[in-house]
Amino acid sequence: MFKFKGISSTDMQVIIEEEEHFLARAPQRYEVTEIEGRDGAIFDELGYSYVERPIYVQCLNVDKIDDILAWLNGEGEFEYKGRVTTARFYSQLEPTRNTCIRIIDTNFIRNPFWHKAEDEYATVTDNIINEGNIGSRPIIKLEKGAESKADISINDFIFTYTFGENDTYVEIDCEEKETKYEGLNRNRNLEIGYEFPKLNVGDNAVILNSGDCTIKVKRKDRWL
């Protein structure tokens, strides 16, 4: 069973042949440089590409065909086995008859990474554990204490945040490199280098160098 755009395959009365296609590992992008006189080559890793796989959708109730065609259309949140990602259905959908059911032959496209479906902010003090199998870029929430300025280290990343006079918290999205309070941009309050904190698989050291804010994180666990 899976969910797309908040609607389950059970509710839509469809079955996917070979659901393991959903879990196919994303390919790595790379560039190869070959130098004359040098054995082998130099490989530069450029991150991960998207996953694209053919899937076959069995429609068990022909009366729901129109709803299924509208559902498997475009981009949306995709949930499978307790994890979520972003998936897309862009190819033509054309149901074909197979005995008493209809089969839709289409392409499934998803982002390279998965996160926990049930994900809430967790308070951290001196350590953050990434339970996934690849580095993650979390959302960090700082809740203001008595002091307006906080200096924080996460692994080798150091940043300083100064709270606005009426701000009670801030959310730092390390993936999008955005800093917001109540949806309002607070990037000017953040002193940081170009790279935002990244969590390694397993333990990650957290140090509150100065200040008294409460540190919370979510989207800390990521799977390939």
PDB file of C-alpha atoms in Angstrom, residues 14-167:
ATOM      1  CA  VAL A  14      -5.236  -0.255  -7.288  1.00  0.00           C
ATOM      2  CA  ILE A  15      -2.338  -2.694  -6.945  1.00  0.00           C
ATOM      3  CA  ILE A  16       1.202  -2.083  -8.186  1.00  0.00           C
ATOM      4  CA  GLU A  17       3.113  -4.965  -9.723  1.00  0.00           C
ATOM      5  CA  GLU A  18       6.594  -5.209  -8.181  1.00  0.00           C
ATOM      6  CA  GLU A  19       6.337  -2.442  -5.593  1.00  0.00           C
ATOM      7  CA  GLU A  20      10.083  -2.777  -4.928  1.00  0.00           C
ATOM      8  CA  HIS A  21      10.575  -0.404  -7.869  1.00  0.00           C
ATOM      9  CA  PHE A  22       9.605   2.355  -5.439  1.00  0.00           C
ATOM     10  CA  LEU A  23      12.762   1.628  -3.405  1.00  0.00           C
ATOM     11  CA  ALA A  24      15.280   1.566  -6.246  1.00  0.00           C
ATOM     12  CA  ARG A  25      18.422   3.481  -5.261  1.00  0.00           C
ATOM     13  CA  ALA A  26      18.973   6.826  -6.953  1.00  0.00           C
ATOM     14  CA  PRO A  27      21.928   6.964  -9.381  1.00  0.00           C
ATOM     15  CA  GLN A  28      24.878   9.224  -8.665  1.00  0.00           C
ATOM     16  CA  ARG A  29      25.754  11.952 -11.131  1.00  0.00           C
ATOM     17  CA  TYR A  30      29.435  12.389 -11.962  1.00  0.00           C
ATOM     18  CA  GLU A  31      31.921  13.866 -14.395  1.00  0.00           C
ATOM     19  CA  VAL A  32      34.924  11.959 -15.743  1.00  0.00           C
ATOM     20  CA  THR A  33      38.210  13.657 -16.636  1.00  0.00           C
ATOM     21  CA  GLU A  34      40.870  11.651 -18.437  1.00  0.00           C
ATOM     22  CA  ILE A  35      44.393  13.055 -18.492  1.00  0.00           C
ATOM     23  CA  GLU A  36      46.932  11.998 -21.064  1.00  0.00           C
ATOM     24  CA  GLY A  37      49.733  10.009 -19.464  1.00  0.00           C
ATOM     25  CA  ARG A  38      47.654   9.223 -16.349  1.00  0.00           C
ATOM     26  CA  ASP A  39      46.268   5.758 -15.757  1.00  0.00           C
ATOM     27  CA  GLY A  40      42.578   5.599 -15.039  1.00  0.00           C
ATOM     28  CA  ALA A  41      40.490   8.781 -14.716  1.00  0.00           C
ATOM     29  CA  ILE A  42      39.383  11.437 -12.244  1.00  0.00           C
ATOM     30  CA  PHE A  43      35.763  11.138 -11.112  1.00  0.00           C
ATOM     31  CA  ASP A  44      33.973  14.179  -9.671  1.00  0.00           C
ATOM     32  CA  GLU A  45      30.799  13.261  -7.774  1.00  0.00           C
ATOM     33  CA  LEU A  46      27.930  15.664  -8.458  1.00  0.00           C
ATOM     34  CA  GLY A  47      25.230  14.410  -6.128  1.00  0.00           C
ATOM     35  CA  TYR A  48      22.264  12.144  -6.815  1.00  0.00           C
ATOM     36  CA  SER A  49      19.820  12.166  -9.691  1.00  0.00           C
ATOM     37  CA  TYR A  50      16.122  11.279  -9.588  1.00  0.00           C
ATOM     38  CA  VAL A  51      14.738   7.740  -9.726  1.00  0.00           C
ATOM     39  CA  GLU A  52      12.641   6.788 -12.757  1.00  0.00           C
ATOM     40  CA  ARG A  53      11.088   3.342 -13.148  1.00  0.00           C
ATOM     41  CA  PRO A  54       8.265   1.812 -15.201  1.00  0.00           C
ATOM     42  CA  ILE A  55       5.349   0.563 -13.106  1.00  0.00           C
ATOM     43  CA  TYR A  56       2.180  -1.345 -13.876  1.00  0.00           C
ATOM     44  CA  VAL A  57      -0.974  -0.242 -12.101  1.00  0.00           C
ATOM     45  CA  GLN A  58      -3.768  -2.791 -11.800  1.00  0.00           C
ATOM     46  CA  CYS A  59      -7.133  -1.033 -11.503  1.00  0.00           C
ATOM     47  CA  LEU A  60      -9.439  -3.414  -9.652  1.00  0.00           C
ATOM     48  CA  ASN A  61     -12.554  -1.252 -10.013  1.00  0.00           C
ATOM     49  CA  VAL A  62     -13.182   0.015 -13.534  1.00  0.00           C
ATOM     50  CA  ASP A  63     -15.689   2.535 -12.169  1.00  0.00           C
ATOM     51  CA  LYS A  64     -12.782   4.415 -10.578  1.00  0.00           C
ATOM     52  CA  ILE A  65     -10.691   4.788 -13.762  1.00  0.00           C
ATOM     53  CA  ASP A  66     -11.415   8.505 -14.144  1.00  0.00           C
ATOM     54  CA  ASP A  67     -10.485   9.145 -10.508  1.00  0.00           C
ATOM     55  CA  ILE A  68      -7.259   7.140 -10.875  1.00  0.00           C
ATOM     56  CA  LEU A  69      -6.223   9.035 -14.011  1.00  0.00           C
ATOM     57  CA  ALA A  70      -6.762  12.350 -12.199  1.00  0.00           C
ATOM     58  CA  TRP A  71      -4.924  11.074  -9.095  1.00  0.00           C
ATOM     59  CA  LEU A  72      -1.755   9.789 -10.810  1.00  0.00           C
ATOM     60  CA  ASN A  73      -1.073  13.151 -12.408  1.00  0.00           C
ATOM     61  CA  GLY A  74       1.732  15.606 -11.725  1.00  0.00           C
ATOM     62  CA  GLU A  75       3.734  16.080  -8.531  1.00  0.00           C
ATOM     63  CA  GLY A  76       2.837  15.193  -4.955  1.00  0.00           C
ATOM     64  CA  GLU A  77       3.957  13.721  -1.654  1.00  0.00           C
ATOM     65  CA  PHE A  78       4.499   9.970  -1.871  1.00  0.00           C
ATOM     66  CA  GLU A  79       4.412   7.739   1.212  1.00  0.00           C
ATOM     67  CA  TYR A  80       5.558   4.138   1.333  1.00  0.00           C
ATOM     68  CA  LYS A  81       6.468   1.914   4.283  1.00  0.00           C
ATOM     69  CA  GLY A  82       6.583   4.793   6.782  1.00  0.00           C
ATOM     70  CA  ARG A  83       8.747   7.080   4.651  1.00  0.00           C
ATOM     71  CA  VAL A  84       7.938   9.996   2.369  1.00  0.00           C
ATOM     72  CA  THR A  85       9.439  11.575  -0.716  1.00  0.00           C
ATOM     73  CA  THR A  86       8.206  13.643  -3.661  1.00  0.00           C
ATOM     74  CA  ALA A  87       6.970  11.675  -6.672  1.00  0.00           C
ATOM     75  CA  ARG A  88       5.777  12.600 -10.144  1.00  0.00           C
ATOM     76  CA  PHE A  89       3.615  11.013 -12.817  1.00  0.00           C
ATOM     77  CA  TYR A  90       4.099  12.825 -16.110  1.00  0.00           C
ATOM     78  CA  SER A  91       3.706  10.198 -18.835  1.00  0.00           C
ATOM     79  CA  GLN A  92       0.537   9.372 -20.728  1.00  0.00           C
ATOM     80  CA  LEU A  93      -1.905   7.120 -18.883  1.00  0.00           C
ATOM     81  CA  GLU A  94      -3.819   4.752 -21.112  1.00  0.00           C
ATOM     82  CA  PRO A  95      -5.666   1.886 -19.414  1.00  0.00           C
ATOM     83  CA  THR A  96      -5.691  -1.407 -21.313  1.00  0.00           C
ATOM     84  CA  ARG A  97      -8.085  -4.299 -20.743  1.00  0.00           C
ATOM     85  CA  ASN A  98      -6.787  -7.443 -19.012  1.00  0.00           C
ATOM     86  CA  THR A  99      -9.608  -9.900 -18.243  1.00  0.00           C
ATOM     87  CA  CYS A 100     -11.877  -8.107 -15.757  1.00  0.00           C
ATOM     88  CA  ILE A 101      -9.387  -5.377 -14.695  1.00  0.00           C
ATOM     89  CA  ARG A 102      -7.566  -2.510 -16.358  1.00  0.00           C
ATOM     90  CA  ILE A 103      -3.779  -2.118 -16.490  1.00  0.00           C
ATOM     91  CA  ILE A 104      -2.025   1.251 -16.687  1.00  0.00           C
ATOM     92  CA  ASP A 105       1.561   1.160 -17.929  1.00  0.00           C
ATOM     93  CA  THR A 106       3.305   4.336 -16.753  1.00  0.00           C
ATOM     94  CA  ASN A 107       6.533   5.809 -15.344  1.00  0.00           C
ATOM     95  CA  PHE A 108       7.142   6.550 -11.674  1.00  0.00           C
ATOM     96  CA  ILE A 109       9.602   9.397 -10.956  1.00  0.00           C
ATOM     97  CA  ARG A 110      10.740  10.356  -7.466  1.00  0.00           C
ATOM     98  CA  ASN A 111      13.288  12.461  -5.630  1.00  0.00           C
ATOM     99  CA  PRO A 112      16.459  10.599  -4.598  1.00  0.00           C
ATOM    100  CA  PHE A 113      15.850  10.673  -0.829  1.00  0.00           C
ATOM    101  CA  TRP A 114      13.262   9.478   1.690  1.00  0.00           C
ATOM    102  CA  HIS A 115      12.383  10.973   5.099  1.00  0.00           C
ATOM    103  CA  LYS A 116      10.216   9.745   7.962  1.00  0.00           C
ATOM    104  CA  ALA A 117       6.502  10.070   7.320  1.00  0.00           C
ATOM    105  CA  GLU A 118       5.766  10.761  10.993  1.00  0.00           C
ATOM    106  CA  ASP A 119       8.267  13.507  11.768  1.00  0.00           C
ATOM    107  CA  GLU A 120       7.993  15.946  14.667  1.00  0.00           C
ATOM    108  CA  TYR A 121      10.510  18.337  16.229  1.00  0.00           C
ATOM    109  CA  ALA A 122      12.748  16.667  18.821  1.00  0.00           C
ATOM    110  CA  THR A 123      14.685  18.635  21.442  1.00  0.00           C
ATOM    111  CA  VAL A 124      18.451  18.041  21.336  1.00  0.00           C
ATOM    112  CA  THR A 125      21.259  18.988  23.702  1.00  0.00           C
ATOM    113  CA  ASP A 126      24.665  17.557  22.819  1.00  0.00           C
ATOM    114  CA  ASN A 127      23.922  15.031  20.047  1.00  0.00           C
ATOM    115  CA  ILE A 128      21.706  14.464  17.018  1.00  0.00           C
ATOM    116  CA  ILE A 129      21.298  10.934  15.643  1.00  0.00           C
ATOM    117  CA  ASN A 130      20.619  10.501  11.942  1.00  0.00           C
ATOM    118  CA  GLU A 131      18.951   7.086  11.800  1.00  0.00           C
ATOM    119  CA  GLY A 132      19.076   6.958   7.998  1.00  0.00           C
ATOM    120  CA  ASN A 133      21.743   5.646   5.629  1.00  0.00           C
ATOM    121  CA  ILE A 134      22.943   8.921   4.082  1.00  0.00           C
ATOM    122  CA  GLY A 135      23.738  12.445   5.255  1.00  0.00           C
ATOM    123  CA  SER A 136      20.749  14.731   5.849  1.00  0.00           C
ATOM    124  CA  ARG A 137      20.028  18.461   5.899  1.00  0.00           C
ATOM    125  CA  PRO A 138      17.580  19.019   8.761  1.00  0.00           C
ATOM    126  CA  ILE A 139      15.226  21.779   9.752  1.00  0.00           C
ATOM    127  CA  ILE A 140      16.588  23.381  12.926  1.00  0.00           C
ATOM    128  CA  LYS A 141      14.220  25.244  15.235  1.00  0.00           C
ATOM    129  CA  LEU A 142      15.672  27.610  17.831  1.00  0.00           C
ATOM    130  CA  GLU A 143      13.333  28.742  20.598  1.00  0.00           C
ATOM    131  CA  LYS A 144      14.348  32.005  22.216  1.00  0.00           C
ATOM    132  CA  GLY A 145      15.408  32.070  25.849  1.00  0.00           C
ATOM    133  CA  ALA A 146      16.466  35.070  27.957  1.00  0.00           C
ATOM    134  CA  GLU A 147      19.338  35.966  25.618  1.00  0.00           C
ATOM    135  CA  SER A 148      18.755  37.286  22.110  1.00  0.00           C
ATOM    136  CA  LYS A 149      21.874  35.806  20.510  1.00  0.00           C
ATOM    137  CA  ALA A 150      22.921  32.166  20.155  1.00  0.00           C
ATOM    138  CA  ASP A 151      26.154  30.690  18.804  1.00  0.00           C
ATOM    139  CA  ILE A 152      25.879  27.023  17.848  1.00  0.00           C
ATOM    140  CA  SER A 153      28.175  24.318  16.472  1.00  0.00           C
ATOM    141  CA  ILE A 154      26.876  21.200  14.717  1.00  0.00           C
ATOM    142  CA  ASN A 155      29.793  18.991  13.734  1.00  0.00           C
ATOM    143  CA  ASP A 156      32.150  21.374  11.883  1.00  0.00           C
ATOM    144  CA  PHE A 157      29.404  23.889  11.047  1.00  0.00           C
ATOM    145  CA  ILE A 158      29.257  27.026  13.198  1.00  0.00           C
ATOM    146  CA  PHE A 159      26.521  29.660  12.983  1.00  0.00           C
ATOM    147  CA  THR A 160      25.151  32.540  15.024  1.00  0.00           C
ATOM    148  CA  TYR A 161      21.564  33.692  15.173  1.00  0.00           C
ATOM    149  CA  THR A 162      20.200  36.941  16.624  1.00  0.00           C
ATOM    150  CA  PHE A 163      16.505  36.906  17.506  1.00  0.00           C
ATOM    151  CA  GLY A 164      14.311  39.854  16.582  1.00  0.00           C
ATOM    152  CA  GLU A 165      12.853  41.767  19.514  1.00  0.00           C
ATOM    153  CA  ASN A 166       9.399  40.193  19.171  1.00  0.00           C
ATOM    154  CA  ASP A 167      10.442  36.861  17.679  1.00  0.00           C
TER     155      ASP A 167
END
